[in-house]
Every structure is written in C-alpha cells, then in structure tokens.
PDB file of C-alpha atoms in Angstrom:
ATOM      1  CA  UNK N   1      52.697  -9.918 -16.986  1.00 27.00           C
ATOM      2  CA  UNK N   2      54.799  -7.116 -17.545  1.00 33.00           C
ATOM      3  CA  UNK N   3      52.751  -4.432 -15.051  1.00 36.00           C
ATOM      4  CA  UNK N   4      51.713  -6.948 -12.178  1.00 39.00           C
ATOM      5  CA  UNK N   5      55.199  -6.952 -10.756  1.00 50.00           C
ATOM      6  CA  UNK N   6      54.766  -3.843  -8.758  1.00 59.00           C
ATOM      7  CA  UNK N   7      51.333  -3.182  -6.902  1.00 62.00           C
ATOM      8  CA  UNK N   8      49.449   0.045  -7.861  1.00 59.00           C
ATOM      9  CA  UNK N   9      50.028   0.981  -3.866  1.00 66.00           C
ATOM     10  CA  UNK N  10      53.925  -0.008  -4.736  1.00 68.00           C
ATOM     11  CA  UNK N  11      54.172   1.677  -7.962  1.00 65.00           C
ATOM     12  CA  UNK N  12      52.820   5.063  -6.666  1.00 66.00           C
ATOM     13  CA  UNK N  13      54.869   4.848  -3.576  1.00 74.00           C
ATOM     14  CA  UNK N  14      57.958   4.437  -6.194  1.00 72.00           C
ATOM     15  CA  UNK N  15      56.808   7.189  -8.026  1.00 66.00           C
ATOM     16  CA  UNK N  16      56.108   9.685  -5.282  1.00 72.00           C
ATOM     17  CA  UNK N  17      59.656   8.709  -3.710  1.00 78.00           C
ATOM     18  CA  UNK N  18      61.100   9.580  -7.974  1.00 71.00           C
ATOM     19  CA  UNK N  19      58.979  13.006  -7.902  1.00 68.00           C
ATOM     20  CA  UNK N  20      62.292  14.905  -6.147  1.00 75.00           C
ATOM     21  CA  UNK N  21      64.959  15.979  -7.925  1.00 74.00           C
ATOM     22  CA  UNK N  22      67.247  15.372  -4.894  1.00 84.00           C
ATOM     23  CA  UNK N  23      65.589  11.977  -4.148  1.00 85.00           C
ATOM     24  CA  UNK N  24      66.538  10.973  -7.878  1.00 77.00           C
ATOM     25  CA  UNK N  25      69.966  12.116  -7.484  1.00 79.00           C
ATOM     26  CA  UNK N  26      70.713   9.682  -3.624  1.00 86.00           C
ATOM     27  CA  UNK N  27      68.939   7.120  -6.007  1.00 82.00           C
ATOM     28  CA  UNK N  28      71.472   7.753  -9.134  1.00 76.00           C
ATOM     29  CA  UNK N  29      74.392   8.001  -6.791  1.00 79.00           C
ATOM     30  CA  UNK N  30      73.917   5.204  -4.363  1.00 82.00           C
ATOM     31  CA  UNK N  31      73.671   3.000  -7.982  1.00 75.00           C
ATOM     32  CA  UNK N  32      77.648   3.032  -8.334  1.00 70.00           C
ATOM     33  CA  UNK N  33      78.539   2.075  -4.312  1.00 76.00           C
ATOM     34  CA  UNK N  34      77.353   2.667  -1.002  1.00 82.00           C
ATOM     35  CA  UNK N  35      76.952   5.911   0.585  1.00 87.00           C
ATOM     36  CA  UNK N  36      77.176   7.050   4.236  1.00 90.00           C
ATOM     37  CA  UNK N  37      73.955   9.240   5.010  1.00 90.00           C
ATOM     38  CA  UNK N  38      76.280  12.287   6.432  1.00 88.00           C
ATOM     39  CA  UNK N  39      78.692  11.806   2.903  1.00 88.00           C
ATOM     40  CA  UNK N  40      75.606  12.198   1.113  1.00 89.00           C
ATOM     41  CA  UNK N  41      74.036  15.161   3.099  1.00 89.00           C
ATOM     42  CA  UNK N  42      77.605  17.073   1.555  1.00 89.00           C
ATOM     43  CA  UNK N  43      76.448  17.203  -1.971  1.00 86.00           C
ATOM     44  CA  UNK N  44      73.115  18.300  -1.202  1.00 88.00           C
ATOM     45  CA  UNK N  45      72.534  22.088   0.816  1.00 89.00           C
ATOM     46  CA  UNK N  46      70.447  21.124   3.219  1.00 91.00           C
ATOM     47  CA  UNK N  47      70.964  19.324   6.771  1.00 91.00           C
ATOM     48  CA  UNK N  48      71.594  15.531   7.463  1.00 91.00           C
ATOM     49  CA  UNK N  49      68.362  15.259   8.880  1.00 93.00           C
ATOM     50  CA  UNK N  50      66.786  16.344   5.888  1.00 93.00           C
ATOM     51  CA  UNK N  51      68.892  14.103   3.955  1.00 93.00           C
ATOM     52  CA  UNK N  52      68.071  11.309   6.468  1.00 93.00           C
ATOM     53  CA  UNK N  53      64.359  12.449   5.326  1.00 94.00           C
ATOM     54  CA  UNK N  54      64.465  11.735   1.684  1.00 94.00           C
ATOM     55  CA  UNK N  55      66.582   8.452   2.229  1.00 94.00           C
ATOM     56  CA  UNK N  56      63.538   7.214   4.317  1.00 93.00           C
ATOM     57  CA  UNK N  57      61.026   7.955   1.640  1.00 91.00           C
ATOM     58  CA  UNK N  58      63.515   5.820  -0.923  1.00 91.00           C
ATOM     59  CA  UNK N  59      63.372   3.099   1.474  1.00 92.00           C
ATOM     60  CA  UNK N  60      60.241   2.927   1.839  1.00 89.00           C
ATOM     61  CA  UNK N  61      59.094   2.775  -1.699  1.00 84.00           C
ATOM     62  CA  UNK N  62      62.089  -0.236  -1.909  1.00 85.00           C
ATOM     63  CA  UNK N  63      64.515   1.792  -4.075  1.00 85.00           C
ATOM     64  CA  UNK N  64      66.965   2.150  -1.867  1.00 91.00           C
ATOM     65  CA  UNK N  65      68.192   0.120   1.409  1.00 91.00           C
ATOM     66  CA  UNK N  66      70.052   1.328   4.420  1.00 90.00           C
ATOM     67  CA  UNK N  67      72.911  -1.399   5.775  1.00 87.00           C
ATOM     68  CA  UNK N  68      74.597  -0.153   9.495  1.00 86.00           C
ATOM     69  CA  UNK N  69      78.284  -0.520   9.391  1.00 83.00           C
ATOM     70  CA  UNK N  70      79.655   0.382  12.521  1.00 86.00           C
ATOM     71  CA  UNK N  71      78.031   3.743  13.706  1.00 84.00           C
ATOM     72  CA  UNK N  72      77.245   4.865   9.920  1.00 84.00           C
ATOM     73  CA  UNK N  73      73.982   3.952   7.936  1.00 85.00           C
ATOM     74  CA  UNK N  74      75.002   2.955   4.555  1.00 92.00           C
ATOM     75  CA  UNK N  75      72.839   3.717   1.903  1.00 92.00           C
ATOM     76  CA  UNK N  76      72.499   1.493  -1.331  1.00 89.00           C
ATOM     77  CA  UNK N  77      70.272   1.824  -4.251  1.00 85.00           C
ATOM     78  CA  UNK N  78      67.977  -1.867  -5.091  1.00 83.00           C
ATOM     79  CA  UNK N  79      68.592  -1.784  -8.974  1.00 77.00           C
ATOM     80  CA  UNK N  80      65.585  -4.142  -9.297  1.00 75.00           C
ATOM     81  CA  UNK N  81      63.379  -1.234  -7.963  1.00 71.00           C
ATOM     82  CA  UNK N  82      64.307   0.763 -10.463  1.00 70.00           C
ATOM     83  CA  UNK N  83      64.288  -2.237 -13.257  1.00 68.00           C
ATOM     84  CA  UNK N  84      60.720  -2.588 -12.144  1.00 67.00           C
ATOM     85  CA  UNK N  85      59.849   0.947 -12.657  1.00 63.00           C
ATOM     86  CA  UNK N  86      61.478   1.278 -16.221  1.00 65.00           C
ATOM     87  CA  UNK N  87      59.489  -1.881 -16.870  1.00 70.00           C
ATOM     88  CA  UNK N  88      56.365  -0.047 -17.285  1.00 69.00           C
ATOM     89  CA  UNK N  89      58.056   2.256 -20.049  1.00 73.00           C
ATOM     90  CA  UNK N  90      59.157  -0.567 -21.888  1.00 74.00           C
ATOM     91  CA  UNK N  91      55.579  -2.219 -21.954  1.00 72.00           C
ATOM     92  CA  UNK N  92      54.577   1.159 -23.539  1.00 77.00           C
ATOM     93  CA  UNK N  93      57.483   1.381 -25.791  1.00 81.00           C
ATOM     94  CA  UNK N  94      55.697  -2.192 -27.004  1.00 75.00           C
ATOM     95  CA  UNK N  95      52.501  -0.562 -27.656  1.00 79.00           C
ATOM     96  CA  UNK N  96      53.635   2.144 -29.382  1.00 86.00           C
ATOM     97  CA  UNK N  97      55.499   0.223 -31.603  1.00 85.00           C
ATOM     98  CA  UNK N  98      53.524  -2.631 -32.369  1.00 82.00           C
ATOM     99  CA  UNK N  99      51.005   0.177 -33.462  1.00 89.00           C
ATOM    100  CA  UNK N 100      53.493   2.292 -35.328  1.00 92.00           C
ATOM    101  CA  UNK N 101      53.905  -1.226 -37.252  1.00 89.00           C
ATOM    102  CA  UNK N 102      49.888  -1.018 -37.734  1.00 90.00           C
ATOM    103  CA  UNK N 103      50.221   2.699 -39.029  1.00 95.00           C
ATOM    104  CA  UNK N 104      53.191   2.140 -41.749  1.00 94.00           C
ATOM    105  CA  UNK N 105      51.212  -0.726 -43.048  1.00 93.00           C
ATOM    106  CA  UNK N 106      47.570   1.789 -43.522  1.00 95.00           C
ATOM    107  CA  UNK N 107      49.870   4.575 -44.912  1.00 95.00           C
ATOM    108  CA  UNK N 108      51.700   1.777 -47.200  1.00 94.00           C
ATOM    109  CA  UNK N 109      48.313   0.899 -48.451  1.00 93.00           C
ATOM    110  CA  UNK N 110      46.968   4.597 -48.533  1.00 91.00           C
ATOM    111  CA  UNK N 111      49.811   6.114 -50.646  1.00 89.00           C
ATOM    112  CA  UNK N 112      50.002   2.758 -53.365  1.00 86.00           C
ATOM    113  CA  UNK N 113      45.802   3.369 -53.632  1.00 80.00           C
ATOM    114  CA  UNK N 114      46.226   7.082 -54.321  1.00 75.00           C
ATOM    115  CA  UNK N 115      49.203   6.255 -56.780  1.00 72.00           C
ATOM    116  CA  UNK N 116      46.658   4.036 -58.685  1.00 70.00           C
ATOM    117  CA  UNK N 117      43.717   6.844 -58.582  1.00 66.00           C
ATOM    118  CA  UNK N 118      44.628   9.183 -62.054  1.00 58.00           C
ATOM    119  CA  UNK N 119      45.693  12.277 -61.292  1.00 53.00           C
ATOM    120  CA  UNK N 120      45.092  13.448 -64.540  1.00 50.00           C
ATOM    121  CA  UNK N 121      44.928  12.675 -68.281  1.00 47.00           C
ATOM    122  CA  UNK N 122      48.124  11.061 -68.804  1.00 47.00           C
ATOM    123  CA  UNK N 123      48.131   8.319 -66.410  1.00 44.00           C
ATOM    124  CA  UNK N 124      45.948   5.926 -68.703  1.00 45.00           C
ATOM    125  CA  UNK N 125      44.647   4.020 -65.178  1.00 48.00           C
ATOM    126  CA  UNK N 126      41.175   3.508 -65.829  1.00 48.00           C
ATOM    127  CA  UNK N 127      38.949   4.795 -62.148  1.00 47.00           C
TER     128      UNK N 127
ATOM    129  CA  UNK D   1      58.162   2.695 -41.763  1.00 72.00           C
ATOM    130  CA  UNK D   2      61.308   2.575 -39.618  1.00 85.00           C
ATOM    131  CA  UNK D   3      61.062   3.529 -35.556  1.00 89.00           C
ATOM    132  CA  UNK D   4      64.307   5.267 -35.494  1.00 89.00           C
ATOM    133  CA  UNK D   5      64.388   5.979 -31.876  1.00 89.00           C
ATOM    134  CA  UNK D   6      62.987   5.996 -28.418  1.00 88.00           C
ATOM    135  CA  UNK D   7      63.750   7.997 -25.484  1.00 88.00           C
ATOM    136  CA  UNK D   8      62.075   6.774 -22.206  1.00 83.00           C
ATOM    137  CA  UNK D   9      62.757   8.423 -19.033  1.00 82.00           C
ATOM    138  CA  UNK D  10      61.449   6.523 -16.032  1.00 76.00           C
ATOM    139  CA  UNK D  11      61.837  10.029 -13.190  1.00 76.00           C
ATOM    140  CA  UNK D  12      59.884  12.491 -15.860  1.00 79.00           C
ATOM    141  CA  UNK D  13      57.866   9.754 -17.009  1.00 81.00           C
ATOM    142  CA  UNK D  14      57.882  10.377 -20.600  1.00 87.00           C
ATOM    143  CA  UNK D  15      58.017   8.421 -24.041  1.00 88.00           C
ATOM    144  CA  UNK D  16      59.377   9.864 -27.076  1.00 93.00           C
ATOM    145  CA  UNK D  17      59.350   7.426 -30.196  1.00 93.00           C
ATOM    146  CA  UNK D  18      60.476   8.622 -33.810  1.00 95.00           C
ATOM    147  CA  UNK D  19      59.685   6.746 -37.100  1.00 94.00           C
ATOM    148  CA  UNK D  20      60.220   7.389 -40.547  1.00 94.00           C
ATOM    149  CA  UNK D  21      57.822   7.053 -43.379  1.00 94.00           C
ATOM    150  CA  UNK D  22      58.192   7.354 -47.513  1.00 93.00           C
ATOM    151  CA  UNK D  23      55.335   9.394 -47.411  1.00 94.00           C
ATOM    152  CA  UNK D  24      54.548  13.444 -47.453  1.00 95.00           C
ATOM    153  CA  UNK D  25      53.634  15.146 -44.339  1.00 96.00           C
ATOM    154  CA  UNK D  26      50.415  15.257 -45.691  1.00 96.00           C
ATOM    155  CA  UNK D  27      49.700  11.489 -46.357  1.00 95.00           C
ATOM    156  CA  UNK D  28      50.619  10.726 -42.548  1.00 96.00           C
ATOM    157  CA  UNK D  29      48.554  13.418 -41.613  1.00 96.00           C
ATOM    158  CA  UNK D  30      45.268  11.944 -43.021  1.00 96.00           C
ATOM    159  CA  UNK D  31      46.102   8.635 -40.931  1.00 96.00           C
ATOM    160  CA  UNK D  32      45.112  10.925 -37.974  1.00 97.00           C
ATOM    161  CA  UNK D  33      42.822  13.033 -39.433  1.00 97.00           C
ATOM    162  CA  UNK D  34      40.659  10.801 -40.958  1.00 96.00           C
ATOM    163  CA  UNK D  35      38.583   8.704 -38.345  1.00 97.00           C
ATOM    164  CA  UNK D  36      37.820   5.790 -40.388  1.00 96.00           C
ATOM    165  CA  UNK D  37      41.999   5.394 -41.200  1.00 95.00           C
ATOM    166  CA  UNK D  38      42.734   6.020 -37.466  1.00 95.00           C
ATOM    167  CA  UNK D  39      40.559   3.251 -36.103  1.00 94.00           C
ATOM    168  CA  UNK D  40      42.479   0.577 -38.401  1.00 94.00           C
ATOM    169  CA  UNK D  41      45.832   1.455 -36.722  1.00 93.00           C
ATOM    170  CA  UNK D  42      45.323   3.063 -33.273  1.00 91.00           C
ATOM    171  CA  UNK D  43      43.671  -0.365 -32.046  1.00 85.00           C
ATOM    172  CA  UNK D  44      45.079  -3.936 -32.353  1.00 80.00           C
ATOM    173  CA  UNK D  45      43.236  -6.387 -34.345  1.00 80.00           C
ATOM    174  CA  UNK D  46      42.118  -8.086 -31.478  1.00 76.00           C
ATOM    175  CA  UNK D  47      40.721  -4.395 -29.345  1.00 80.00           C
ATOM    176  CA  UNK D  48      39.689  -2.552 -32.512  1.00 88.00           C
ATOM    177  CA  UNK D  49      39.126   1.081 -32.278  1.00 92.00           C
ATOM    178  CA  UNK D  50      36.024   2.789 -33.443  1.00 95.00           C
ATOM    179  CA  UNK D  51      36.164   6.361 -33.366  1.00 95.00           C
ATOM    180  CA  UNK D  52      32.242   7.646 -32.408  1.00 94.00           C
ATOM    181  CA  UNK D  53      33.192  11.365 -32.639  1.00 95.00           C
ATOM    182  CA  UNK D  54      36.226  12.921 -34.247  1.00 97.00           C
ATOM    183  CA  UNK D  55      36.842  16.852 -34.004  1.00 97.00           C
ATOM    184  CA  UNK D  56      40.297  17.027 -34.616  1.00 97.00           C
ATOM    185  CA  UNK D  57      40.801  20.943 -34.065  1.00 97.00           C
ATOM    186  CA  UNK D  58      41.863  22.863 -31.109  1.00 97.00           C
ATOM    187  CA  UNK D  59      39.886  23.073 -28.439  1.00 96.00           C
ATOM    188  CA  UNK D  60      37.875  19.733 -30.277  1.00 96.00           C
ATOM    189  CA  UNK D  61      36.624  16.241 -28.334  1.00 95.00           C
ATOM    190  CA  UNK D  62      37.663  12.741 -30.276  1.00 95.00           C
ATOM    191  CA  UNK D  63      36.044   9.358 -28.583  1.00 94.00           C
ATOM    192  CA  UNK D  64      36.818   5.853 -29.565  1.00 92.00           C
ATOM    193  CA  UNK D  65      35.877   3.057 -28.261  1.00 91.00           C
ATOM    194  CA  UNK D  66      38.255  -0.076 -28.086  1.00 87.00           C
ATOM    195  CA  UNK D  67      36.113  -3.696 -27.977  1.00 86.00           C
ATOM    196  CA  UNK D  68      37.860  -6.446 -25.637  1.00 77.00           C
ATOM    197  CA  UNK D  69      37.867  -9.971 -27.757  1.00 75.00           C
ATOM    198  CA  UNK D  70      35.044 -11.302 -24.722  1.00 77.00           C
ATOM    199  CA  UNK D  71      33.028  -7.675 -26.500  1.00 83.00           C
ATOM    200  CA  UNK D  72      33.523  -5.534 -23.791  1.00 81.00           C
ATOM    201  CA  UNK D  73      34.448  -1.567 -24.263  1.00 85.00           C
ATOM    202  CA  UNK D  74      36.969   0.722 -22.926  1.00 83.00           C
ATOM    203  CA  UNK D  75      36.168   4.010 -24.124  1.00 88.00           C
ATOM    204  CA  UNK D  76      38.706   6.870 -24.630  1.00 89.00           C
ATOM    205  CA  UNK D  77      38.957  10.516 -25.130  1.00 92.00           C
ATOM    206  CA  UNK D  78      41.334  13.263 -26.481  1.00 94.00           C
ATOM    207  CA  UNK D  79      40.771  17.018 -25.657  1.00 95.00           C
ATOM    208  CA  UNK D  80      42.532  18.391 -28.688  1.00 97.00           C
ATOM    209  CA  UNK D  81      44.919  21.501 -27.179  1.00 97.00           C
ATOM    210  CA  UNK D  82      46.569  22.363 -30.421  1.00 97.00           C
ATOM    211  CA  UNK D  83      46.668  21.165 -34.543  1.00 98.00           C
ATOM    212  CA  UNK D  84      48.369  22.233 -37.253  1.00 98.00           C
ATOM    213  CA  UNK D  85      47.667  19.953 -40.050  1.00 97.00           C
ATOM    214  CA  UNK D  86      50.288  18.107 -41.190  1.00 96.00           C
ATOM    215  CA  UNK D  87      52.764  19.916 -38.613  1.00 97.00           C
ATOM    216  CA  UNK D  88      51.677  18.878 -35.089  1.00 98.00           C
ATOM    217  CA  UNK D  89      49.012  17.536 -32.494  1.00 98.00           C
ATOM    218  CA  UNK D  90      48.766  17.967 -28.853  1.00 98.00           C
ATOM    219  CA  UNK D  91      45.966  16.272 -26.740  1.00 96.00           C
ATOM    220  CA  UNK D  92      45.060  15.253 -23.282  1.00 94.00           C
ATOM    221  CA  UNK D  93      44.124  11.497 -23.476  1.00 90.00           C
ATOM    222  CA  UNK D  94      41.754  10.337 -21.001  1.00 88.00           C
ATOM    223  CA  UNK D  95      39.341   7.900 -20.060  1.00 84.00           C
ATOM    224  CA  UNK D  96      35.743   8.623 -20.213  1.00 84.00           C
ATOM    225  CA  UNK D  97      32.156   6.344 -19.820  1.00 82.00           C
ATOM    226  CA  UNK D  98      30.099   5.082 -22.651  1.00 82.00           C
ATOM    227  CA  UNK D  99      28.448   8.840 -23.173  1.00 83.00           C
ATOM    228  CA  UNK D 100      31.905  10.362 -23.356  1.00 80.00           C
ATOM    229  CA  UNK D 101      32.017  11.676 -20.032  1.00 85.00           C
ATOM    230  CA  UNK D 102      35.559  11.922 -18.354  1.00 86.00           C
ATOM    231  CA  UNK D 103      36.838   9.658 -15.850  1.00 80.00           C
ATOM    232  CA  UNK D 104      38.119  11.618 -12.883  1.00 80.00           C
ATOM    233  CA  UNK D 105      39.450   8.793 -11.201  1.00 75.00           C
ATOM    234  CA  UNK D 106      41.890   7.519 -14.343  1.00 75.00           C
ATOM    235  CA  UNK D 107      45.102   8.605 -15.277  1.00 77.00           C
ATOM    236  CA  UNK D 108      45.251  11.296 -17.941  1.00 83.00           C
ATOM    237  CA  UNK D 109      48.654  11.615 -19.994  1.00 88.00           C
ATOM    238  CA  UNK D 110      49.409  14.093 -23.169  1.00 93.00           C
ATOM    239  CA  UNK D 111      50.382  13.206 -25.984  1.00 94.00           C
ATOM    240  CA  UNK D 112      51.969  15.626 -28.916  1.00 97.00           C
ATOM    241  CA  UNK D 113      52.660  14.259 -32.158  1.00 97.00           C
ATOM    242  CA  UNK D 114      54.682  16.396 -34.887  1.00 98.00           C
ATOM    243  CA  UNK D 115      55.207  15.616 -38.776  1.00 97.00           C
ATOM    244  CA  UNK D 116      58.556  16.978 -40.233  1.00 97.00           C
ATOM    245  CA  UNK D 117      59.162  16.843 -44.050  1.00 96.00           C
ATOM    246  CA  UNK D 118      62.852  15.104 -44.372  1.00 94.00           C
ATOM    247  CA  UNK D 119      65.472  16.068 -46.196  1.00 89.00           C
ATOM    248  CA  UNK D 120      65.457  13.948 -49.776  1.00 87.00           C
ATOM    249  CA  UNK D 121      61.710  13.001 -48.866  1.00 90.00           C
ATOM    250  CA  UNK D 122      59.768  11.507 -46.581  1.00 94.00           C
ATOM    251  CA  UNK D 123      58.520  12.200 -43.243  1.00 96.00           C
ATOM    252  CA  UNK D 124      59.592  11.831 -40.038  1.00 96.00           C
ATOM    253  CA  UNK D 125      56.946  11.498 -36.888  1.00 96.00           C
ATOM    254  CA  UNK D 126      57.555  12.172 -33.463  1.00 96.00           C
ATOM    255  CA  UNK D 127      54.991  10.843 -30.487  1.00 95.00           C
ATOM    256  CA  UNK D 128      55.646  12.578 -27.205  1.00 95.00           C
ATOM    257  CA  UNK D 129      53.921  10.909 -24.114  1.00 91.00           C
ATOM    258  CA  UNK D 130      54.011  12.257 -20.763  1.00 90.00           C
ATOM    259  CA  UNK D 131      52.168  10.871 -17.791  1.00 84.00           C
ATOM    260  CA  UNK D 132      51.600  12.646 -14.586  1.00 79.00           C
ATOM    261  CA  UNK D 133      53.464   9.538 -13.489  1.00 76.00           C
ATOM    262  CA  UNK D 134      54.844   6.271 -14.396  1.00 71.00           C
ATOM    263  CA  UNK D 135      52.359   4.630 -11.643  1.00 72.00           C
ATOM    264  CA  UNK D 136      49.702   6.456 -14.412  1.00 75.00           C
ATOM    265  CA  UNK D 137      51.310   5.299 -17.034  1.00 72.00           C
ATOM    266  CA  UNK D 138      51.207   1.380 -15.427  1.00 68.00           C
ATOM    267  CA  UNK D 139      47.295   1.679 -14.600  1.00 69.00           C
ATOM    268  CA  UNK D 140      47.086   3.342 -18.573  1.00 69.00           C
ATOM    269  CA  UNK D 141      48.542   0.177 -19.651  1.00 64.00           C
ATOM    270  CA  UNK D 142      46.812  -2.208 -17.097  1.00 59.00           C
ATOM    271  CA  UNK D 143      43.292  -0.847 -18.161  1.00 56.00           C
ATOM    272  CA  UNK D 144      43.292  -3.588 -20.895  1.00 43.00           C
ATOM    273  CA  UNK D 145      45.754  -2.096 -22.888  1.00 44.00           C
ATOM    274  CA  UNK D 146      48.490  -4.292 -21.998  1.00 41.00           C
ATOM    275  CA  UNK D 147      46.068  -7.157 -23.483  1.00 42.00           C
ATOM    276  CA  UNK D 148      46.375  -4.973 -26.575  1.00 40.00           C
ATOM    277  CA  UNK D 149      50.402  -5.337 -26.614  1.00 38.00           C
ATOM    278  CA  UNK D 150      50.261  -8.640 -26.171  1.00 42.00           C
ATOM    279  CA  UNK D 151      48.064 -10.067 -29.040  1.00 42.00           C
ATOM    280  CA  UNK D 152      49.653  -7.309 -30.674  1.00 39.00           C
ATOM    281  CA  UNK D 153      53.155  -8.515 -30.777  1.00 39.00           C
ATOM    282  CA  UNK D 154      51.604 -11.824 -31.319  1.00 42.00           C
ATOM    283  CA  UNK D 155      49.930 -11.142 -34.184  1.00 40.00           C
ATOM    284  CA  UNK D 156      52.931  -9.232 -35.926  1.00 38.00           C
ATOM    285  CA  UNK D 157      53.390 -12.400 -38.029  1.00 38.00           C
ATOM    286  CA  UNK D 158      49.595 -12.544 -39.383  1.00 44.00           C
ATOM    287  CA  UNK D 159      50.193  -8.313 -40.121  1.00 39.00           C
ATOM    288  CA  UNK D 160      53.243  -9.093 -42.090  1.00 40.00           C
ATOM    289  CA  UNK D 161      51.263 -11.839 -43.886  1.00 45.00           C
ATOM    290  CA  UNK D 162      48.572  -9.968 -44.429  1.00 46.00           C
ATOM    291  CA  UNK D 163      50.260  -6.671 -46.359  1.00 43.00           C
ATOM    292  CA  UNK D 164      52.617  -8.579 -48.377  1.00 41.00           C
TER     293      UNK D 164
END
C-alpha cells in the first residue's frame, strides 16, 4: 500500500517540518553532503540557535539526522523521508491518470456519436 | 487522449497534469458539465460516481456519491468558486455526509481545471490540485480512494477492451 508507509501522525509531522521555506532549503542542501549546524546557520540570516531550531523540527519528523563528529553536529538529509513523502503525489498522479484514461475514452465515444447525429441535410445518416 | 505532463511538488503540495484531446474545447467541456457524462469517468468502474446534485456555476454545490464494491458510500462535494464554460473551473473539493453536509474534520484541496483550444486543433486540459498539505492529500487518497487507483490500474486492460 502506497499511503500506509508513513503514519497520519508521521505524515503531518513531515509536512509541518516542509511548511518553512528555510526548513525546505537545510532539507535540499543537506541532500548533496553533510552540513555542520554553524556552516548552515551562514546561509540563512538568523542565529545558530535558530538554525539549531529548525534542524530539530527536521529531525524530528525523520527528514533529516544529526551525526556528532568531533565537537560539530553534522546534519544529513534521510532521502527515504522525502521518497516517502513524494510517494503520496505519485499515488495521486495514478488516480488522475487512470481517470484521465476513463475521460478520453467518454469524449472518444461522445465526439464519434455526435459525428453520426446529422447535422443537416446533406449527411444522408438516417436519426 | 495523451497526458503530456505532470508537475508534482511534494513542499507546495500540488499536482498539475496536462492531456491532450482531438476534441473542441467545447466537447471536453460537456464531460464536466454534464452530470450523467461526469459520473462515467470521474469514478472507477469498481467506485462509480453518481452525481445527486450538479450546479456547475460560480458560487454552485455539486455532490456525488462514490459506491465501495462491499456497497458502501463516500460522498463528495465541490463548492464551485469560478466557471467559464469551456475556458476554466475552480472548486473546493470536500467531503461531506449522506445529506451533503461538509466534513469539517477532512481534508479539503482545490482543484482548477482550464480548456485551451490548440494550435492545428484540439484541446489541451490542465488539472491543478493543491492540498493544504501532502499529509491531506495522503488521508484524500486513503479515504477509499486509493482502492479506486488500484482496481483502476487493474482494470486498464478490460477499458482498453472494452472501447476498441
């Protein structure tokens, strides 16, 4: 089952930790290598505390995970977290296409009926 | 008909799918304005749709029903925000009871649909779906609808069959 593999209380914990734009950013950064929490508090204007903040939430909600390397945190994003959450879109991509599928074949039907309904005189197709 | 793209974004939780029909703006239009063609695509064949009330203007209510194979309903609502036949639809999908009242407790998500005429013919549809959040858009597709996909893609085959 393509929703079951995060728990509603897991999903909206993911979700709530995505709602920041600076959240998104520690989460699209730490993707591509690890990240001390003070290197990442640089890119961002606010203090390393606040920083420290925002990586907590991410941890929490399993995207990211903090590894202690000598006296820096390490931060490092859990690409399976984030697999997870795109999961749901593709499940709805499914939907929408399996009934896209359903809606060319009406409309196929649809526009060959109204070609065999006269339009007027000329068309010789008996009603 | 031809799904020419998708654009899913996980953080804004949005789904934007495009297809392409040989049809005028017009034909695709009726699919959606006329209740008894909507219920024979919006549902799969195995969680039909009935549409019990279908005011397709703005500021109008539509309700469907979809029926579980083991018979049991999920009903549905759109609060229509905008139409312009055979240009565009906006609604707020929701969940409501058996009398059409809304669910509170459910996820809501909108959904805007546009027709464009293409160039050398045709028409080209675009579904915009936005969810307050993707943990929405999960319990959307948990409340049976994910059934729906399911038998759906299964039954692709017996479709293909079917309107050959």
């Amino acid at each position: 089952m393509v929703v079951g593999v995060l728990t509603p209380a897991e999903t909206d914990l993911v979700f709530h930790a995505l709602a920041d734009a600076t959240r998104r950013d520690i989460v699209a950064h730490a993707m591509v290598g690890e990240h001390s929490v003070s290197g990442l508090a640089r890119r961002y204007p606010m203090s390393v505390t606040a920083v420290q903040k925002h990586v907590a939430i991410l941890e929490r909600a399993g995207l990211v995970t903090r590894v202690r390397n000598g006296r820096e945190t390490l931060v490092r994003t859990d690409i399976d977290a984030v697999r997870r959450a795109a999961d749901v879109l593709d499940a709805f991509e499914a939907l929408w296409r399996a009934r896209l599928h359903r809606f060319g074949d009406v409309l196929a039907e649809e526009t060959s009926a109204a070609l065999l309904r006269p339009t007027d005189d000329t068309t010789g197709v008996p009603t | 008909m031809t799904v020419t793209d998708v654009r899913k974004d996980t953080e804004a939780a949005t789904m934007e799918i495009t297809s392409e029909y040989d049809a005028t703006t017009d034909q695709v239009w009726r699919l959606w304005d006329d209740p008894r063609l909507l219920e024979r695509w919006w549902g799969p064949p195995t969680y039909p749709a009935t549409v019990v009330r279908h005011d397709l203007t703005p500021g109008g209510t539509v309700t469907y029903f979809m029926t579980s194979p083991e018979g049991e309903r999920y009903h549905g609502l759109w609060q229509v925000q905008d139409v312009e036949p055979a240009k565009l639809i906006v609604v707020e999908d929701k969940f409501a009871d058996e009398a059409g009242n809304v669910d509170p407790e459910l996820p809501t998500s909108t959904m805007q649909v546009r027709f464009a005429e293409r160039d050398g013919g045709g028409t080209t549809m675009t579904i915009l779906s936005t969810f307050a959040s993707t943990e929405a858009m999960a319990q959307t597709l948990e409340m049976g609808m994910e059934e729906g996909i399911r038998s759906a893609l299964g039954q692709t085959d017996a479709l293909l069959a079917e309107t050959a």
